[in-house]
Amino acid sequence: MAAKTHLFPCLSDNFCVLIHDPATGATASIDAPEAAPVEAALKETGWKLTDILVTHHHADHTAGVGELKQKYNCRVVGPVSDKFRAVDETIREGQTLKVGNLTGRVLETPGHTLDHISYIFDADKICFLGDTLFSIGCGRVIEGTPAQMWNSLLKLRALPDGMQFFCGHEYTQANIKFALTIEPDNKALVARAKEVDALRAAGKPTIPATIGAEKEANCFLRADIASVAAAVGMAGKPAADVFTEIRARKNKF
Ligand code: ZN
Ligand code: FE
């Protein structure tokens, strides 16, 4: 049976999402920014929390883990990390995990933090990317290097076009404002801007989005495209350097 998901806001601009296996009833929360909205989502769906899958150590992704673990006695899976150790099982790239009968795998996606991982559920065509890839943006490079972040984004860009991704924050509208300064004539980006304005006006989330659509519109995934390099005055330069420049411009935007 196919996975079900339930997306809901936490804190000021975080997303949390539940993934549920209808066959077994198993339900995982992807990160836990705070306990109360997760509990409200469990009440609304009638699902029982069995697992928490942590993407990285930041408090806006982990602050609710302890309380939920205590209340639901759920399993906590997370990256090998020296900053967040409250996990029952660590997982590395190449390893798989089960949420009921659903099978996920992990990609190590350092850059935003060194411990950042992403969860990929291939059969269900769903992935959870935390603060690595945002729609029309990417996470700030806080602990790693820009080259490391670019390499992580390449791993995510290589996922199937039809795969839907969930990310950790509702930043899309602000990201689009910046992306239009890099690629004002990108038709896919202009179309996404219209779509996102309509979604936000209706009070709806702008994710999930697909990897395929994102590749067309997100300049951070397009640093190896000649027109993008030229747009930042770096024609012919290595993609990692072009990415570094785009990320630096976004930081100042
Ligand atoms: Zn973060
Ligand atoms: Fe975050």
Short mmCIF file of N, CA, C and O in Angstrom, two decimals, residues 28-122:
data_model
loop_
_atom_site.label_atom_id
_atom_site.label_comp_id
_atom_site.label_asym_id
_atom_site.label_seq_id
_atom_site.Cartn_x
_atom_site.Cartn_y
_atom_site.Cartn_z
N ALA A 28 5.71 7.90 10.93
CA ALA A 28 6.94 8.61 11.31
C ALA A 28 6.73 10.10 11.16
O ALA A 28 6.11 10.56 10.20
N SER A 29 7.25 10.85 12.11
CA SER A 29 7.32 12.30 11.99
C SER A 29 8.71 12.65 11.45
O SER A 29 9.71 12.17 11.97
N ILE A 30 8.73 13.44 10.39
CA ILE A 30 10.02 13.89 9.88
C ILE A 30 10.40 15.14 10.66
O ILE A 30 9.77 16.19 10.53
N ASP A 31 11.40 15.02 11.52
CA ASP A 31 11.78 16.05 12.48
C ASP A 31 10.62 16.30 13.46
O ASP A 31 9.52 15.75 13.28
N ALA A 32 10.88 17.09 14.46
CA ALA A 32 9.87 17.42 15.46
C ALA A 32 10.22 18.79 16.02
O ALA A 32 10.82 18.91 17.09
N PRO A 33 9.85 19.85 15.31
CA PRO A 33 10.19 21.21 15.75
C PRO A 33 9.62 21.53 17.12
O PRO A 33 10.24 22.22 17.91
N GLU A 34 8.44 21.02 17.41
CA GLU A 34 7.80 21.19 18.72
C GLU A 34 6.77 20.09 18.85
O GLU A 34 6.25 19.58 17.85
N ALA A 35 6.45 19.70 20.08
CA ALA A 35 5.61 18.52 20.28
C ALA A 35 4.13 18.78 19.98
O ALA A 35 3.47 17.95 19.35
N ALA A 36 3.60 19.94 20.41
CA ALA A 36 2.14 20.14 20.38
C ALA A 36 1.55 20.03 18.96
O ALA A 36 0.53 19.34 18.79
N PRO A 37 2.12 20.66 17.94
CA PRO A 37 1.52 20.52 16.61
C PRO A 37 1.60 19.08 16.07
O PRO A 37 0.72 18.66 15.31
N VAL A 38 2.63 18.34 16.47
CA VAL A 38 2.73 16.93 16.05
C VAL A 38 1.59 16.14 16.69
O VAL A 38 0.91 15.35 16.02
N GLU A 39 1.36 16.39 17.97
CA GLU A 39 0.27 15.70 18.66
C GLU A 39 -1.09 16.06 18.06
O GLU A 39 -1.95 15.21 17.91
N ALA A 40 -1.25 17.33 17.70
CA ALA A 40 -2.50 17.76 17.07
C ALA A 40 -2.68 17.06 15.73
O ALA A 40 -3.79 16.63 15.38
N ALA A 41 -1.60 16.90 14.99
CA ALA A 41 -1.67 16.24 13.68
C ALA A 41 -2.00 14.76 13.85
O ALA A 41 -2.73 14.18 13.05
N LEU A 42 -1.47 14.15 14.90
CA LEU A 42 -1.77 12.74 15.17
C LEU A 42 -3.25 12.57 15.52
O LEU A 42 -3.92 11.63 15.08
N LYS A 43 -3.78 13.51 16.28
CA LYS A 43 -5.19 13.49 16.66
C LYS A 43 -6.07 13.62 15.42
O LYS A 43 -7.04 12.87 15.22
N GLU A 44 -5.68 14.58 14.57
CA GLU A 44 -6.47 14.86 13.36
C GLU A 44 -6.50 13.65 12.42
O GLU A 44 -7.53 13.33 11.83
N THR A 45 -5.36 12.99 12.27
CA THR A 45 -5.27 11.88 11.32
C THR A 45 -5.69 10.56 11.96
O THR A 45 -6.02 9.61 11.25
N GLY A 46 -5.62 10.49 13.27
CA GLY A 46 -5.88 9.22 13.95
C GLY A 46 -4.71 8.26 13.85
O GLY A 46 -4.84 7.07 14.14
N TRP A 47 -3.55 8.76 13.45
CA TRP A 47 -2.36 7.91 13.30
C TRP A 47 -1.60 7.84 14.62
O TRP A 47 -1.67 8.75 15.45
N LYS A 48 -0.87 6.73 14.78
CA LYS A 48 -0.11 6.51 16.02
C LYS A 48 1.37 6.67 15.72
O LYS A 48 1.91 6.01 14.82
N LEU A 49 2.03 7.53 16.49
CA LEU A 49 3.44 7.82 16.22
C LEU A 49 4.33 6.64 16.61
O LEU A 49 4.34 6.21 17.76
N THR A 50 5.06 6.11 15.64
CA THR A 50 5.97 4.99 15.91
C THR A 50 7.44 5.38 15.75
O THR A 50 8.32 4.72 16.31
N ASP A 51 7.70 6.42 14.95
CA ASP A 51 9.09 6.78 14.64
C ASP A 51 9.24 8.29 14.47
O ASP A 51 8.31 8.96 14.02
N ILE A 52 10.41 8.80 14.79
CA ILE A 52 10.80 10.16 14.41
C ILE A 52 12.09 10.04 13.60
O ILE A 52 13.04 9.37 14.03
N LEU A 53 12.08 10.65 12.43
CA LEU A 53 13.27 10.63 11.57
C LEU A 53 13.88 12.02 11.58
O LEU A 53 13.27 12.98 11.08
N VAL A 54 15.03 12.16 12.17
CA VAL A 54 15.68 13.47 12.34
C VAL A 54 16.60 13.74 11.15
O VAL A 54 17.38 12.88 10.75
N THR A 55 16.49 14.97 10.59
CA THR A 55 17.36 15.32 9.45
C THR A 55 18.68 15.96 9.90
O THR A 55 19.72 15.73 9.28
N HIS A 56 18.65 16.79 10.94
CA HIS A 56 19.88 17.44 11.43
C HIS A 56 19.63 18.02 12.81
O HIS A 56 18.49 18.08 13.27
N HIS A 57 20.70 18.45 13.45
CA HIS A 57 20.62 18.71 14.89
C HIS A 57 19.92 20.00 15.28
O HIS A 57 19.58 20.17 16.46
N HIS A 58 19.68 20.94 14.38
CA HIS A 58 19.15 22.24 14.78
C HIS A 58 17.87 22.13 15.62
O HIS A 58 17.00 21.30 15.34
N ALA A 59 17.76 23.05 16.59
CA ALA A 59 16.65 22.99 17.54
C ALA A 59 15.29 23.13 16.87
O ALA A 59 14.30 22.54 17.33
N ASP A 60 15.23 23.87 15.76
CA ASP A 60 13.93 24.03 15.10
C ASP A 60 13.52 22.76 14.35
O ASP A 60 12.48 22.73 13.68
N HIS A 61 14.32 21.69 14.49
CA HIS A 61 13.97 20.39 13.91
C HIS A 61 13.93 19.29 14.97
O HIS A 61 13.46 18.18 14.68
N THR A 62 14.43 19.59 16.16
CA THR A 62 14.60 18.53 17.16
C THR A 62 14.01 18.86 18.53
O THR A 62 13.95 17.97 19.39
N ALA A 63 13.55 20.10 18.75
CA ALA A 63 13.16 20.49 20.11
C ALA A 63 12.00 19.66 20.66
O ALA A 63 11.86 19.51 21.87
N GLY A 64 11.16 19.10 19.77
CA GLY A 64 10.02 18.32 20.24
C GLY A 64 10.31 16.83 20.42
O GLY A 64 9.45 16.08 20.89
N VAL A 65 11.51 16.41 20.06
CA VAL A 65 11.81 14.96 20.04
C VAL A 65 11.67 14.33 21.42
O VAL A 65 11.02 13.29 21.58
N GLY A 66 12.27 14.96 22.43
CA GLY A 66 12.29 14.36 23.77
C GLY A 66 10.90 14.12 24.33
O GLY A 66 10.59 13.04 24.82
N GLU A 67 10.05 15.15 24.21
CA GLU A 67 8.69 15.05 24.75
C GLU A 67 7.87 13.98 24.01
O GLU A 67 7.14 13.20 24.62
N LEU A 68 8.01 13.93 22.69
CA LEU A 68 7.25 12.94 21.91
C LEU A 68 7.73 11.52 22.21
O LEU A 68 6.93 10.59 22.33
N LYS A 69 9.04 11.39 22.36
CA LYS A 69 9.61 10.07 22.68
C LYS A 69 9.07 9.56 24.01
O LYS A 69 8.70 8.40 24.16
N GLN A 70 8.98 10.49 24.97
CA GLN A 70 8.50 10.13 26.29
C GLN A 70 7.02 9.71 26.26
O GLN A 70 6.61 8.74 26.86
N LYS A 71 6.22 10.46 25.47
CA LYS A 71 4.78 10.19 25.43
C LYS A 71 4.43 8.98 24.60
O LYS A 71 3.48 8.26 24.90
N TYR A 72 5.12 8.76 23.50
CA TYR A 72 4.72 7.72 22.54
C TYR A 72 5.67 6.55 22.50
O TYR A 72 5.42 5.56 21.82
N ASN A 73 6.80 6.66 23.22
CA ASN A 73 7.80 5.60 23.22
C ASN A 73 8.18 5.21 21.78
O ASN A 73 8.35 4.03 21.47
N CYS A 74 8.27 6.21 20.93
CA CYS A 74 8.60 5.95 19.53
C CYS A 74 10.11 5.80 19.35
O CYS A 74 10.89 6.23 20.19
N ARG A 75 10.48 5.18 18.24
CA ARG A 75 11.90 5.05 17.89
C ARG A 75 12.39 6.36 17.27
O ARG A 75 11.69 6.95 16.45
N VAL A 76 13.57 6.81 17.67
CA VAL A 76 14.15 8.01 17.08
C VAL A 76 15.36 7.60 16.24
O VAL A 76 16.31 7.00 16.74
N VAL A 77 15.27 7.92 14.93
CA VAL A 77 16.35 7.62 14.00
C VAL A 77 16.98 8.95 13.60
O VAL A 77 16.27 9.94 13.39
N GLY A 78 18.29 8.98 13.49
CA GLY A 78 18.93 10.23 13.09
C GLY A 78 20.34 10.00 12.60
O GLY A 78 20.84 8.87 12.58
N PRO A 79 20.97 11.10 12.20
CA PRO A 79 22.33 10.97 11.67
C PRO A 79 23.36 10.73 12.77
O PRO A 79 23.10 10.98 13.94
N VAL A 80 24.51 10.27 12.38
CA VAL A 80 25.66 10.26 13.27
C VAL A 80 26.00 11.72 13.51
O VAL A 80 26.24 12.47 12.56
N SER A 81 25.95 12.16 14.78
CA SER A 81 26.07 13.59 15.06
C SER A 81 26.70 13.80 16.42
O SER A 81 26.36 13.09 17.38
N ASP A 82 27.60 14.76 16.53
CA ASP A 82 28.11 15.07 17.87
C ASP A 82 27.28 16.17 18.53
O ASP A 82 27.54 16.54 19.66
N LYS A 83 26.25 16.67 17.83
CA LYS A 83 25.44 17.75 18.39
C LYS A 83 24.04 17.31 18.79
O LYS A 83 23.35 18.00 19.53
N PHE A 84 23.57 16.19 18.24
CA PHE A 84 22.27 15.65 18.66
C PHE A 84 22.41 14.15 18.83
O PHE A 84 22.51 13.40 17.86
N ARG A 85 22.40 13.73 20.10
CA ARG A 85 22.69 12.32 20.37
C ARG A 85 21.47 11.56 20.88
O ARG A 85 21.57 10.37 21.15
N ALA A 86 20.31 12.23 20.98
CA ALA A 86 19.13 11.58 21.56
C ALA A 86 18.43 10.68 20.55
O ALA A 86 17.23 10.80 20.31
N VAL A 87 19.20 9.82 19.90
CA VAL A 87 18.61 8.92 18.90
C VAL A 87 18.77 7.47 19.37
O VAL A 87 19.70 7.14 20.10
N ASP A 88 17.82 6.63 18.94
CA ASP A 88 17.91 5.20 19.24
C ASP A 88 18.74 4.48 18.20
O ASP A 88 19.39 3.48 18.49
N GLU A 89 18.67 4.98 16.97
CA GLU A 89 19.42 4.36 15.88
C GLU A 89 20.00 5.45 15.01
O GLU A 89 19.28 6.36 14.60
N THR A 90 21.29 5.34 14.72
CA THR A 90 21.87 6.24 13.72
C THR A 90 21.80 5.55 12.37
O THR A 90 21.74 4.33 12.28
N ILE A 91 21.80 6.37 11.34
CA ILE A 91 21.72 5.82 9.99
C ILE A 91 22.66 6.59 9.08
O ILE A 91 22.82 7.81 9.23
N ARG A 92 23.30 5.88 8.18
CA ARG A 92 24.27 6.49 7.27
C ARG A 92 23.83 6.25 5.83
O ARG A 92 22.98 5.40 5.56
N GLU A 93 24.46 7.00 4.94
CA GLU A 93 24.17 6.82 3.51
C GLU A 93 24.40 5.36 3.12
O GLU A 93 25.38 4.74 3.55
N GLY A 94 23.47 4.84 2.32
CA GLY A 94 23.59 3.46 1.88
C GLY A 94 22.79 2.50 2.74
O GLY A 94 22.53 1.37 2.34
N GLN A 95 22.39 2.96 3.94
CA GLN A 95 21.59 2.11 4.81
C GLN A 95 20.10 2.39 4.57
O GLN A 95 19.74 3.48 4.14
N THR A 96 19.28 1.39 4.87
CA THR A 96 17.84 1.58 4.71
C THR A 96 17.16 1.50 6.07
O THR A 96 17.75 1.02 7.05
N LEU A 97 15.94 2.01 6.12
CA LEU A 97 15.14 1.89 7.33
C LEU A 97 13.71 1.56 6.94
O LEU A 97 13.30 1.79 5.81
N LYS A 98 12.97 1.00 7.89
CA LYS A 98 11.58 0.65 7.66
C LYS A 98 10.69 1.53 8.53
O LYS A 98 10.98 1.74 9.72
N VAL A 99 9.62 2.05 7.94
CA VAL A 99 8.53 2.63 8.71
C VAL A 99 7.35 1.73 8.41
O VAL A 99 6.75 1.82 7.33
N GLY A 100 7.05 0.79 9.31
CA GLY A 100 6.12 -0.27 8.97
C GLY A 100 6.68 -1.04 7.78
O GLY A 100 7.82 -1.49 7.81
N ASN A 101 5.87 -1.13 6.72
CA ASN A 101 6.35 -1.82 5.52
C ASN A 101 7.00 -0.88 4.51
O ASN A 101 7.43 -1.32 3.45
N LEU A 102 7.01 0.41 4.81
CA LEU A 102 7.62 1.37 3.88
C LEU A 102 9.14 1.31 4.03
O LEU A 102 9.64 1.18 5.15
N THR A 103 9.83 1.44 2.93
CA THR A 103 11.29 1.39 2.97
C THR A 103 11.88 2.72 2.57
O THR A 103 11.56 3.26 1.50
N GLY A 104 12.73 3.28 3.43
CA GLY A 104 13.45 4.51 3.12
C GLY A 104 14.94 4.24 3.09
O GLY A 104 15.42 3.23 3.60
N ARG A 105 15.65 5.16 2.47
CA ARG A 105 17.11 5.12 2.52
C ARG A 105 17.60 6.53 2.79
O ARG A 105 16.82 7.49 2.73
N VAL A 106 18.87 6.63 3.07
CA VAL A 106 19.43 7.91 3.47
C VAL A 106 20.50 8.37 2.51
O VAL A 106 21.30 7.57 2.02
N LEU A 107 20.48 9.66 2.21
CA LEU A 107 21.61 10.31 1.54
C LEU A 107 22.22 11.27 2.55
O LEU A 107 21.50 12.01 3.23
N GLU A 108 23.53 11.25 2.67
CA GLU A 108 24.20 12.23 3.52
C GLU A 108 24.33 13.52 2.71
O GLU A 108 24.86 13.52 1.61
N THR A 109 23.76 14.60 3.24
CA THR A 109 23.70 15.87 2.51
C THR A 109 24.27 17.01 3.35
O THR A 109 23.56 17.95 3.72
N PRO A 110 25.55 16.95 3.67
CA PRO A 110 26.16 17.99 4.51
C PRO A 110 26.29 19.32 3.80
O PRO A 110 26.29 19.38 2.57
N GLY A 111 26.42 20.37 4.60
CA GLY A 111 26.58 21.72 4.05
C GLY A 111 25.89 22.70 5.00
O GLY A 111 26.53 23.52 5.64
N HIS A 112 24.56 22.58 5.11
CA HIS A 112 23.81 23.38 6.09
C HIS A 112 24.35 23.06 7.49
O HIS A 112 24.72 23.95 8.25
N THR A 113 24.39 21.77 7.82
CA THR A 113 25.14 21.28 8.97
C THR A 113 25.98 20.11 8.48
O THR A 113 25.72 19.56 7.41
N LEU A 114 26.95 19.71 9.28
CA LEU A 114 27.78 18.57 8.87
C LEU A 114 27.02 17.25 9.04
O LEU A 114 27.33 16.27 8.36
N ASP A 115 26.03 17.24 9.95
CA ASP A 115 25.33 15.98 10.21
C ASP A 115 24.05 15.81 9.36
O ASP A 115 23.32 14.86 9.55
N HIS A 116 23.80 16.71 8.43
CA HIS A 116 22.51 16.68 7.73
C HIS A 116 22.34 15.44 6.84
O HIS A 116 23.22 15.12 6.05
N ILE A 117 21.19 14.77 7.01
CA ILE A 117 20.86 13.66 6.11
C ILE A 117 19.47 13.89 5.52
O ILE A 117 18.66 14.66 6.06
N SER A 118 19.21 13.23 4.39
CA SER A 118 17.91 13.29 3.73
C SER A 118 17.36 11.88 3.61
O SER A 118 18.13 10.93 3.46
N TYR A 119 16.04 11.75 3.71
CA TYR A 119 15.38 10.45 3.70
C TYR A 119 14.63 10.26 2.38
O TYR A 119 13.79 11.09 2.02
N ILE A 120 14.92 9.16 1.68
CA ILE A 120 14.36 8.92 0.36
C ILE A 120 13.51 7.64 0.42
O ILE A 120 14.02 6.58 0.77
N PHE A 121 12.23 7.76 0.07
CA PHE A 121 11.34 6.60 -0.02
C PHE A 121 11.06 6.35 -1.50
O PHE A 121 10.11 6.89 -2.07
N ASP A 122 11.95 5.56 -2.12
CA ASP A 122 11.92 5.41 -3.58
C ASP A 122 10.60 4.86 -4.09
O ASP A 122 10.04 5.38 -5.05
#
